[in-house]
XYZ file of C-alpha atoms in Angstrom:
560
model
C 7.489 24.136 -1.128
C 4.314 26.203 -1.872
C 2.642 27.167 -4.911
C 4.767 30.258 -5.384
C 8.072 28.190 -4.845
C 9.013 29.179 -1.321
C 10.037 26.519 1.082
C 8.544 26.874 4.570
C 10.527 24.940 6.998
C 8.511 25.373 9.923
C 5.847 23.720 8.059
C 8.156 20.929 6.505
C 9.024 20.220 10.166
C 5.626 20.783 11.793
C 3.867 18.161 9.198
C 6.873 15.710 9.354
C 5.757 15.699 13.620
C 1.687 16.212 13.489
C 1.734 19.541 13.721
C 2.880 20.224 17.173
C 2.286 24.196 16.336
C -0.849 24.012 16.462
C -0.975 24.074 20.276
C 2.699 25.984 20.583
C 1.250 29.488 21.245
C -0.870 28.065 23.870
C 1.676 26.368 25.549
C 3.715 28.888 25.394
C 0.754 31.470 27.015
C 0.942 29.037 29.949
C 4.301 29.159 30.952
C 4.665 32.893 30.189
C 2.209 33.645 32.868
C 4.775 32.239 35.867
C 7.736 31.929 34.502
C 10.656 34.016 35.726
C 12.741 35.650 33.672
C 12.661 36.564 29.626
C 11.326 34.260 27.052
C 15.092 33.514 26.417
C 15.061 31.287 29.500
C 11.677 29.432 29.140
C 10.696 29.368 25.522
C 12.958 26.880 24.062
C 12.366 24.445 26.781
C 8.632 24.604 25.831
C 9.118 24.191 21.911
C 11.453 21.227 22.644
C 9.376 19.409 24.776
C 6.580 19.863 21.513
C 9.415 18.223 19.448
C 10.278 20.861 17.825
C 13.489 23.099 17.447
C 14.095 26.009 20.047
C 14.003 28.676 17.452
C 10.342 27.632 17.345
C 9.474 28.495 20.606
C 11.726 32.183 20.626
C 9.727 33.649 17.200
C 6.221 33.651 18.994
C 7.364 34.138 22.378
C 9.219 37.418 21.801
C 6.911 38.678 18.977
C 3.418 38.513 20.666
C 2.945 41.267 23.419
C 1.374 38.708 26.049
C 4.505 36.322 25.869
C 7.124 38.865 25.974
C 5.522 41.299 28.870
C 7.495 40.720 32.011
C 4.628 38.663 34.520
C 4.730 39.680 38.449
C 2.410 37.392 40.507
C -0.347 40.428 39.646
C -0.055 41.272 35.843
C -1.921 44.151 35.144
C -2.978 45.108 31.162
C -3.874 48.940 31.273
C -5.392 50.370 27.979
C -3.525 52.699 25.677
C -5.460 52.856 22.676
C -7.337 55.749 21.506
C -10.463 55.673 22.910
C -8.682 55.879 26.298
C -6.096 58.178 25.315
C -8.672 60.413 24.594
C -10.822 60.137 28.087
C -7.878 60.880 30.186
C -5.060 62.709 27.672
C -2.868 59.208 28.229
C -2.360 60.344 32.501
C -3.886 57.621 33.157
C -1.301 55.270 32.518
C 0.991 57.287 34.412
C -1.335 56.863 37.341
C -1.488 52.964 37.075
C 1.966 53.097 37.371
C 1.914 55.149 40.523
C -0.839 52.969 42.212
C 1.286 49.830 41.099
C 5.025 51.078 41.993
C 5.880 49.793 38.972
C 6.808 51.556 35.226
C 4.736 50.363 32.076
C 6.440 47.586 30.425
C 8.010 46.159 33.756
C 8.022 44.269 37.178
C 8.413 45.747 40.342
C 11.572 44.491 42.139
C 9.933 41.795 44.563
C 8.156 40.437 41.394
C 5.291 41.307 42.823
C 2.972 43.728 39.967
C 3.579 44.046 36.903
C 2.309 46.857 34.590
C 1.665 46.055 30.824
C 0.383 48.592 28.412
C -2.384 47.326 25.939
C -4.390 48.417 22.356
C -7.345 47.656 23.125
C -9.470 46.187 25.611
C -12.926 46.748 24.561
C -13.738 49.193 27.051
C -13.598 52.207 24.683
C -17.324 53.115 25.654
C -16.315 53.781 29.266
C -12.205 54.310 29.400
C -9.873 54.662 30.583
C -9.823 50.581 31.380
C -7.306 47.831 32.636
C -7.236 44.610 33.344
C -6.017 43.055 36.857
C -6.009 40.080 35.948
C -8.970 39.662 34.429
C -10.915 41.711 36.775
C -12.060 45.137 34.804
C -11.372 48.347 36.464
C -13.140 50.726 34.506
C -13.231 54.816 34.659
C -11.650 57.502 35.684
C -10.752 56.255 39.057
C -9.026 53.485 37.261
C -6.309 54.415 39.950
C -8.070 54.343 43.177
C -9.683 50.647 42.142
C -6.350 49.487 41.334
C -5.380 50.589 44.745
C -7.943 49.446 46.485
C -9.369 52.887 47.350
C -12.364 52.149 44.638
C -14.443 48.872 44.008
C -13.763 47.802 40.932
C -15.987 48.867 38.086
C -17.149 46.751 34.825
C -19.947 48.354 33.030
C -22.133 46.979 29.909
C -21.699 48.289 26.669
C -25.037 50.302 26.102
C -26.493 48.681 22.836
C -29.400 49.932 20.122
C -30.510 49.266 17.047
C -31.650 52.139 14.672
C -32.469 50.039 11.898
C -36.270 48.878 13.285
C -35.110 45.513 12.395
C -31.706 44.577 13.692
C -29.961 41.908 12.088
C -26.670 41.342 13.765
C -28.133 42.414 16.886
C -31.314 40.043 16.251
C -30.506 38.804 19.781
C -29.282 40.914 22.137
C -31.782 43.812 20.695
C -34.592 41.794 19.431
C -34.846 38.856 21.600
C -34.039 36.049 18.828
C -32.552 32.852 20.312
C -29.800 31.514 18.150
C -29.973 28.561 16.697
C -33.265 28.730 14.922
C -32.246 28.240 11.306
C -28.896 25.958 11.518
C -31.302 22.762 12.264
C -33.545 23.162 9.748
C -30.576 24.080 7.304
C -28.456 21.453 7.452
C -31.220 19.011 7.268
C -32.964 20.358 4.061
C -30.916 22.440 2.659
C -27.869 22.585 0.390
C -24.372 24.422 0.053
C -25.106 25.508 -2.887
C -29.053 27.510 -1.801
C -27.077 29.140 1.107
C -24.049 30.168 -0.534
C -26.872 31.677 -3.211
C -28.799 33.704 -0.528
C -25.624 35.335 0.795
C -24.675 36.309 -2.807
C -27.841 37.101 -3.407
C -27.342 39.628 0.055
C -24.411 41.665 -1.549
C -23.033 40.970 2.179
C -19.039 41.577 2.203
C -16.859 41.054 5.478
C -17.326 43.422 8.226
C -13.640 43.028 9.757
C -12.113 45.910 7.354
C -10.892 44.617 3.789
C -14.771 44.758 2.423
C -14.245 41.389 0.257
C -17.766 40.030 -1.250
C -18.581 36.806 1.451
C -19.836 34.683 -1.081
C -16.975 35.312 -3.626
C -14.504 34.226 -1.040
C -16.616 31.369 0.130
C -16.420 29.794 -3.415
C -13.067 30.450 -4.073
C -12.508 27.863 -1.540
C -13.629 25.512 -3.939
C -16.070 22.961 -1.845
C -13.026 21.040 -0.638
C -13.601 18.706 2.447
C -10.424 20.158 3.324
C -11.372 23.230 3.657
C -10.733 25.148 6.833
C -12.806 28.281 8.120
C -11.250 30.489 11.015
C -14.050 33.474 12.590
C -11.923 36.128 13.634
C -12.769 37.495 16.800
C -9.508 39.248 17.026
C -10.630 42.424 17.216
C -8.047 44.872 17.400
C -8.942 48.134 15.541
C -9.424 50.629 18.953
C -12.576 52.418 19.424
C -14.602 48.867 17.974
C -16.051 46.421 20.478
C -18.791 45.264 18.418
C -16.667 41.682 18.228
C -16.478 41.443 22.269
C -20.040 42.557 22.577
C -21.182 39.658 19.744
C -18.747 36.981 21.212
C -19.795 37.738 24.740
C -23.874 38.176 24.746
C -24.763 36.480 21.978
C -21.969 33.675 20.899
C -24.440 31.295 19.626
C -25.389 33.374 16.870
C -21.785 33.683 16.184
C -21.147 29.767 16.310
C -24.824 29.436 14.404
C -22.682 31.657 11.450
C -19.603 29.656 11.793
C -21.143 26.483 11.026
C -23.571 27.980 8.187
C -20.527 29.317 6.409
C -19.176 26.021 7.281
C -21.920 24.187 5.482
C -21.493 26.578 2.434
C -18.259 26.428 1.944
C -17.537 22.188 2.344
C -15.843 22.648 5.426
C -15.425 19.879 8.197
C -13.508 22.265 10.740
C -13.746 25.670 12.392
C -11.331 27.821 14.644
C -12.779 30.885 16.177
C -9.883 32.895 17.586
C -10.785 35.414 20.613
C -8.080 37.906 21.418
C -6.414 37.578 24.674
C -7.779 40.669 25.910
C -10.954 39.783 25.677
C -11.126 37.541 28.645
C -14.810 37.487 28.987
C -15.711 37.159 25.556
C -13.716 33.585 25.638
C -15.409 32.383 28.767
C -18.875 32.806 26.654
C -17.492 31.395 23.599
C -15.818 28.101 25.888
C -19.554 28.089 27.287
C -21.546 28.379 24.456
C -19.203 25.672 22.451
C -20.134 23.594 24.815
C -23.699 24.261 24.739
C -23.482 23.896 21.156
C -21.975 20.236 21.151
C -24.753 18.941 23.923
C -27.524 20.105 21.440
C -26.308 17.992 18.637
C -25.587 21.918 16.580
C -22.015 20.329 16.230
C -19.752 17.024 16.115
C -20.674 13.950 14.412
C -23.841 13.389 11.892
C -25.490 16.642 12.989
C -28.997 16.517 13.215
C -28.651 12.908 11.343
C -27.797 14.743 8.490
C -24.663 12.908 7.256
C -22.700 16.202 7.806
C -19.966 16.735 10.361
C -18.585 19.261 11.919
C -16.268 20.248 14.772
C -15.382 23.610 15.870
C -12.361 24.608 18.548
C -12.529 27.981 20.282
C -8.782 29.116 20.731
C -7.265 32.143 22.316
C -4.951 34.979 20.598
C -1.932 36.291 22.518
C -1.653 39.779 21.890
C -0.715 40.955 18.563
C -2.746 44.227 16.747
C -1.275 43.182 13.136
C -2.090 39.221 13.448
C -6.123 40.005 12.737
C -4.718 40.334 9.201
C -5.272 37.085 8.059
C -2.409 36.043 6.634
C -0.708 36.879 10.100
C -3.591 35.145 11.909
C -2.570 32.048 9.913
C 0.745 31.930 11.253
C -0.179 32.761 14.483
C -2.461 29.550 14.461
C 0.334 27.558 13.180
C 2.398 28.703 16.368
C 4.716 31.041 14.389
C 5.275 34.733 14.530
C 2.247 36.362 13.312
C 3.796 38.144 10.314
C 1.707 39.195 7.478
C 2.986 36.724 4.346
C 3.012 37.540 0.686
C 0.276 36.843 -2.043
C -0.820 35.171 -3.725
C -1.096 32.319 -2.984
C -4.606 33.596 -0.970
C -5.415 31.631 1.978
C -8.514 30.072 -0.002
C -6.313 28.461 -1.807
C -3.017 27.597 0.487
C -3.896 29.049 4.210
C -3.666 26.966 7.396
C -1.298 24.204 6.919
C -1.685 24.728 3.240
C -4.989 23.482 3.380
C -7.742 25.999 1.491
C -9.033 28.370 4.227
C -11.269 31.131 4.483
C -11.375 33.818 7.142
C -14.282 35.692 8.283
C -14.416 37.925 10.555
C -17.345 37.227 13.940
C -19.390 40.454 12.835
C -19.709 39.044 9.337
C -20.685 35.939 10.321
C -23.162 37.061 13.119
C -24.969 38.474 10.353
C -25.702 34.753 8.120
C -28.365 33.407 10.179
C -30.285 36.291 9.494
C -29.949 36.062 5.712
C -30.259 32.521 5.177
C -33.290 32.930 7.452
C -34.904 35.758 5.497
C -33.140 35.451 2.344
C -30.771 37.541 0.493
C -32.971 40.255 -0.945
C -34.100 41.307 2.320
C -30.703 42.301 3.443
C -30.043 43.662 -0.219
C -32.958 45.803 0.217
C -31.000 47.267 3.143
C -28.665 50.058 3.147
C -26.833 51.687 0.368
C -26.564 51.289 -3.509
C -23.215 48.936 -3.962
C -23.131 48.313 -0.192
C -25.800 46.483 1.131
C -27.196 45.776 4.708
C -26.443 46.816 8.365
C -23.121 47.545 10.366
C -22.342 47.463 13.948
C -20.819 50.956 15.018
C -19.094 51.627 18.169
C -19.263 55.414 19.503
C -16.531 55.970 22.390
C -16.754 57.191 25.628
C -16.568 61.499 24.752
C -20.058 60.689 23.299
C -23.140 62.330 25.482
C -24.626 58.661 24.743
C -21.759 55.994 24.015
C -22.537 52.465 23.100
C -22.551 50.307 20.314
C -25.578 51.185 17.518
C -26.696 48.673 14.133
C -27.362 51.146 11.468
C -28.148 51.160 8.036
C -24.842 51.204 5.445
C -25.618 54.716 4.115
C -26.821 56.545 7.271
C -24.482 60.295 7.255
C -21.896 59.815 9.648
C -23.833 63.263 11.310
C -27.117 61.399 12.060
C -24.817 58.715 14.233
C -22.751 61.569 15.690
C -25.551 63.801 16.745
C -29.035 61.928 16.976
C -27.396 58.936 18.248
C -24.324 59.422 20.198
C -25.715 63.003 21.225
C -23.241 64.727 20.340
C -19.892 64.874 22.984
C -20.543 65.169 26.419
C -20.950 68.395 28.791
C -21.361 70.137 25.370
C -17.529 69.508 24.531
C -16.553 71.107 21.309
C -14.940 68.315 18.489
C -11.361 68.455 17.436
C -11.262 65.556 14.964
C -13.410 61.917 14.808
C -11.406 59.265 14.187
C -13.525 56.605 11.817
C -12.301 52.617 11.265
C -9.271 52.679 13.561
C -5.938 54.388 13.856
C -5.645 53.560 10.491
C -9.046 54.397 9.031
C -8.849 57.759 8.817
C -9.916 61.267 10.410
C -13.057 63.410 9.893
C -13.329 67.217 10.789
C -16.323 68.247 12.885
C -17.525 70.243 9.356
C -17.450 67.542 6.847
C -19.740 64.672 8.821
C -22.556 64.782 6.028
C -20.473 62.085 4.492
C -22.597 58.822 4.218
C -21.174 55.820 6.630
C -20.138 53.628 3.617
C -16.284 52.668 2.104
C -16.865 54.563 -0.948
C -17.981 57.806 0.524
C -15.733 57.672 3.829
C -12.539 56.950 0.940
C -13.289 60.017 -1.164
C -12.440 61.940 2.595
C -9.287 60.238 2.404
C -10.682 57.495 5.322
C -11.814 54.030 6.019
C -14.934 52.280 7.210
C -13.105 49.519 9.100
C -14.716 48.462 11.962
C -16.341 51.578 12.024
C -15.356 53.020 15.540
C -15.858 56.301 16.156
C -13.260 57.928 18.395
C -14.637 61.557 19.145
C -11.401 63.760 20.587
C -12.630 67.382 21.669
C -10.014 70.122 22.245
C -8.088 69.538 25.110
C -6.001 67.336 22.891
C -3.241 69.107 20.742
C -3.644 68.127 17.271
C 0.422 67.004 17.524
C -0.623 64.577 19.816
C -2.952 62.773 17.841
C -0.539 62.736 15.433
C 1.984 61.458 17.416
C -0.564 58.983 18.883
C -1.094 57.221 15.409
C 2.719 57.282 14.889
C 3.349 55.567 17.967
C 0.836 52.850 17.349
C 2.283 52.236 14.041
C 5.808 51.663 15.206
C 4.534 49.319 18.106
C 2.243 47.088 16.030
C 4.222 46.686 12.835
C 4.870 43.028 12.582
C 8.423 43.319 11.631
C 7.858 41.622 8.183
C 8.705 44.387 5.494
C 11.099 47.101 5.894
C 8.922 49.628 4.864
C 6.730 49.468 7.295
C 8.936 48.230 9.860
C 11.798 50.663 9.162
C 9.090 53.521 8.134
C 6.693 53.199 11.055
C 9.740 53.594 13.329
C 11.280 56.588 11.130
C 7.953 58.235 10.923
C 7.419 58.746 15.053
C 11.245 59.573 15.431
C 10.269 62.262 13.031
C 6.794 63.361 14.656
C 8.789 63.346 18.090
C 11.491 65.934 17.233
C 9.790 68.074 14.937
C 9.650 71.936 16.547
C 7.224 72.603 13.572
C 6.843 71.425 10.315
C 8.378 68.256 8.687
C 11.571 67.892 6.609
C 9.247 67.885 3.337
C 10.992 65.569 1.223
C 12.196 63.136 3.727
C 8.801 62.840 5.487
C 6.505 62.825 1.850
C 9.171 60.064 0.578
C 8.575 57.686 3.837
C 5.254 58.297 3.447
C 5.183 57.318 -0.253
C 7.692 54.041 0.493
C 5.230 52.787 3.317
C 2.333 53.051 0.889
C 3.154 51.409 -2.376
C 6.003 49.196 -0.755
C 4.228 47.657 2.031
C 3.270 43.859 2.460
C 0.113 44.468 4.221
C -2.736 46.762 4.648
C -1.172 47.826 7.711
C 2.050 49.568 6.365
C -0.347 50.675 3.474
C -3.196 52.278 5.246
C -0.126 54.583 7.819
C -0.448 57.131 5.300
C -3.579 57.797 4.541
C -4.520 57.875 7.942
C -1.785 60.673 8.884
C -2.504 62.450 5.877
C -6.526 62.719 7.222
C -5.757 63.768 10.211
C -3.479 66.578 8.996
C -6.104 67.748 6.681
C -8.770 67.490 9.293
C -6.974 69.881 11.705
C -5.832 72.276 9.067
C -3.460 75.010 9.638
C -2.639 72.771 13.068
C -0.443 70.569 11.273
C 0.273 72.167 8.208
C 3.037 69.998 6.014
C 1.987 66.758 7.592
C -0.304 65.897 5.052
C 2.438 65.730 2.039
């Protein structure tokens, strides 16, 4: 039973058997990968053999896309996210298909290819991109390398910092090596003086919700118990500042881990990589590793008393399980549905135990402040949100790549000066800001300074801070039907207004000739907003409602 009287009995049964869940999802991963046939004939097999019930093994395996995709002995993950929908107008999913002889979302007949369809893959710099395996084929020829006509292309995400002085990207654009300050940190220095630089640095998480680092830190309450998880599930599409962190410079992000760590009491780490991020996992397995021979983790670090262990684990597909509620039960090995709160996961999270979730941006950024203290990075960026953020500009940009600038700098300066504009002198329809659910900007209204107040008085979201640019050979009904379509395939099924709206919602966008039915379209809209469990059902629509008022008299009645 937990603190707000609801009995859990997938936990009850987990703890009663050592917590056999905490390796289901894995397990499950394996089989999926050969196993003929639906998840029907393989997953209760593999959730019995963990000792537990088969229901066990049927809730992850059909929710998560990775289980549940049919696998021919060549699975192929093409991208269908934004970024990509926006390089090629979505053909070039259709022309996967046709190089593969097989539809999205199946197997061809001698179980030979397979063909799933994927938000995101990190690739939004250079889309369209799949995955053959976990080979990249990258471009607009994503075709002809698929079939062979075309080596297969995997280009690196063009970084720079405009700050002068980067601070998340103190290592891949300013040469630092990681691991400079944990040493010296853990030997002399104290919970307490670390968790006071980072309040001291206003920093607040970088993975969307904005919360105050510190604040959540302490809520934890300094329990040996206590649990962090680094979220490297990165699904907002257009961002790949967690895949660029994760894969170039994952010391710095295990360096964070186990300063937050230190801060906040805690004796054990997860740092979840999403599944399609393939590379990104290899370099966190590596640097892990790495991390363990150099005494940075395990027993008595540095002979400082304090221990610490840290697992590296892999997602399995799932756009709504970043949420960190959902992440939770993902790492339990249950569906990863967004749960109710309170009870916060500081206090009752993973396995009950108090547990805070950052996200691998955030804590990229701690060695820098504990380093060079918490004023420094308050002194940075804008009044009431302080320091730097990673933003990722995709590939319609004259000069795509992923930029650290100041919290603060206009949206314009990062569009124009940095990003160049869009390429061959393309004119902008709309700029999609934070994700699909973040919000839209009109080409007109970019003076707007890149912080979460400013961007929310244009009815948008900093997010991850993506910047998809789509110029006008995209309808504005497409979009629109885009971000509909996303919604109804990443809703985690938990609430039935975002479940039942998200679904109701693209029906609507599908078969309208013109305008909306008003009232039945402004009341879903309303439903999904106030009634939903998460911020995903909540943010659906705001993020229409910007893109309707960003394309004007192109989707008039949309916005209601």
């Amino acid at each position: 039973m937990d603190p707000a009287g609801r009995f859990d009995a997938f936990r009850a049964l987990a703890d009663r058997r050592g917590r056999p869940g905490e390796g289901l999802v894995e397990s499950l991963a394996a089989v999926a990968r050969t196993a003929p046939g639906g998840p029907a004939t393989w997953a209760p097999g593999v959730a019995e053999g963990m000792g537990l019930p088969a229901a066990a093994g049927l809730g992850p395996a059909t929710f998560f896309a990775d289980l549940a995709a049919p696998h021919g002995r060549r699975h192929v993950r093409v991208c269908a996210a934004a970024a990509c929908f926006a390089a090629r107008l979505g053909r070039h999913v259709t022309e996967a298909e046709n190089a593969l002889g097989v539809t999205a979302g199946g197997t061809s007949p001698n179980g030979e290819a397979s063909l799933q369809a994927v938000r995101c893959l990190g690739y939004c710099y250079a889309g369209p991109a799949c995955l053959d395996g976990d080979t990249p084929c990258i471009g607009s020829d994503l075709a002809d390398q698929l079939a062979g006509r075309a080596t297969p292309r995997n280009p690196p995400i063009p970084v720079a910092d405009a700050t002068g002085y980067p601070v998340v990207l103190a290592g891949i654009a300013g040469g630092e090596e990681p691991w400079q300050v944990w040493p010296a940190t853990v030997t002399g220095s104290t919970p307490e003086r670390v968790g006071a630089e980072v309040a001291a640095s206003g920093l607040r998480g970088r993975g969307g919700a904005g919360f105050p680092v510190a604040a959540k830190w302490a809520a934890a309450g300094g329990s040996p118990e206590t649990m962090l998880i680094a979220n490297g599930d990165e699904g907002d599409p257009g961002s790949y500042a967690d895949r660029l962190l994760m894969e170039r410079d994952p010391g710095r992000v295990l360096e964070g881990v186990a300063l937050a760590c230190f801060a906040c009491g805690a004796r054990r780490a997860v740092v979840l990589v999403r599944s399609e991020y393939p590379r990104a996992l290899a370099s966190m397995l590596a640097a892990l590793g790495q991390a363990y021979a150099d005494g940075h983790l395990g027993r008595d670090i540095h002979g400082s008393g304090v221990d610490l262990d840290v697992e590296v684990v892999e997602g399995a597909g799932s756009y709504v399980a970043g949420e960190e509620t959902a992440l939770i039960a993902s790492l339990e090995g249950g569906r990863g549905c967004a749960r109710p709160r309170p009870p916060y996961p500081v206090q009752h999270g993973l396995w009950d135990l108090p547990t805070v979730v950052n996200n691998v941006e955030t804590l990229a950024a701690v060695p820098w402040i504990v380093r060079h203290g918490g004023r420094a990075y308050a002194s940075r960026g804008a009044p009431g949100e302080a320091g730097t953020k990673l933003v990722c500009l995709s590939e319609r940009f004259a000069r795509p790549g992923c930029h650290e600038v100041e919290l603060g700098t206009p949206v314009s300066r990062i569009v124009e000066d940095l990003g160049g504009g869009l390429k061959d002198g393309a004119e902008p329809l709309v700029f999609q800001v934070g994700g699909p659910l973040g919000g839209f900007l009109a080409p007109g209204v970019l003076d707007v300074p890149l912080t979460e107040a400013a961007l929310a008085g244009r009815g948008a979201a900093l997010g991850h801070a993506g910047l998809v640019a789509f110029d006008h050979r995209v309808e504005p009904e497409d979009v629109l039907r885009h971000v509909w379509e996303f919604a109804a395939a990443e809703s985690c099924g938990a609430c039935s207004p975002c479940r039942v709206g998200s679904r109701r919602g693209l029906e609507l966008v599908q078969g309208a000739a013109s305008e909306p039915a008003a009232e039945e379209y402004g009341r879903l809209l309303r439903v999904m907003g106030e009634a939903s469990l998460c911020a995903f059902g909540r943010r659906v629509p705001p993020a229409v409602r910007s893109l309707a008022r960003a394309c004007g008299d192109h989707l008039t009645g949309w916005d209601r």
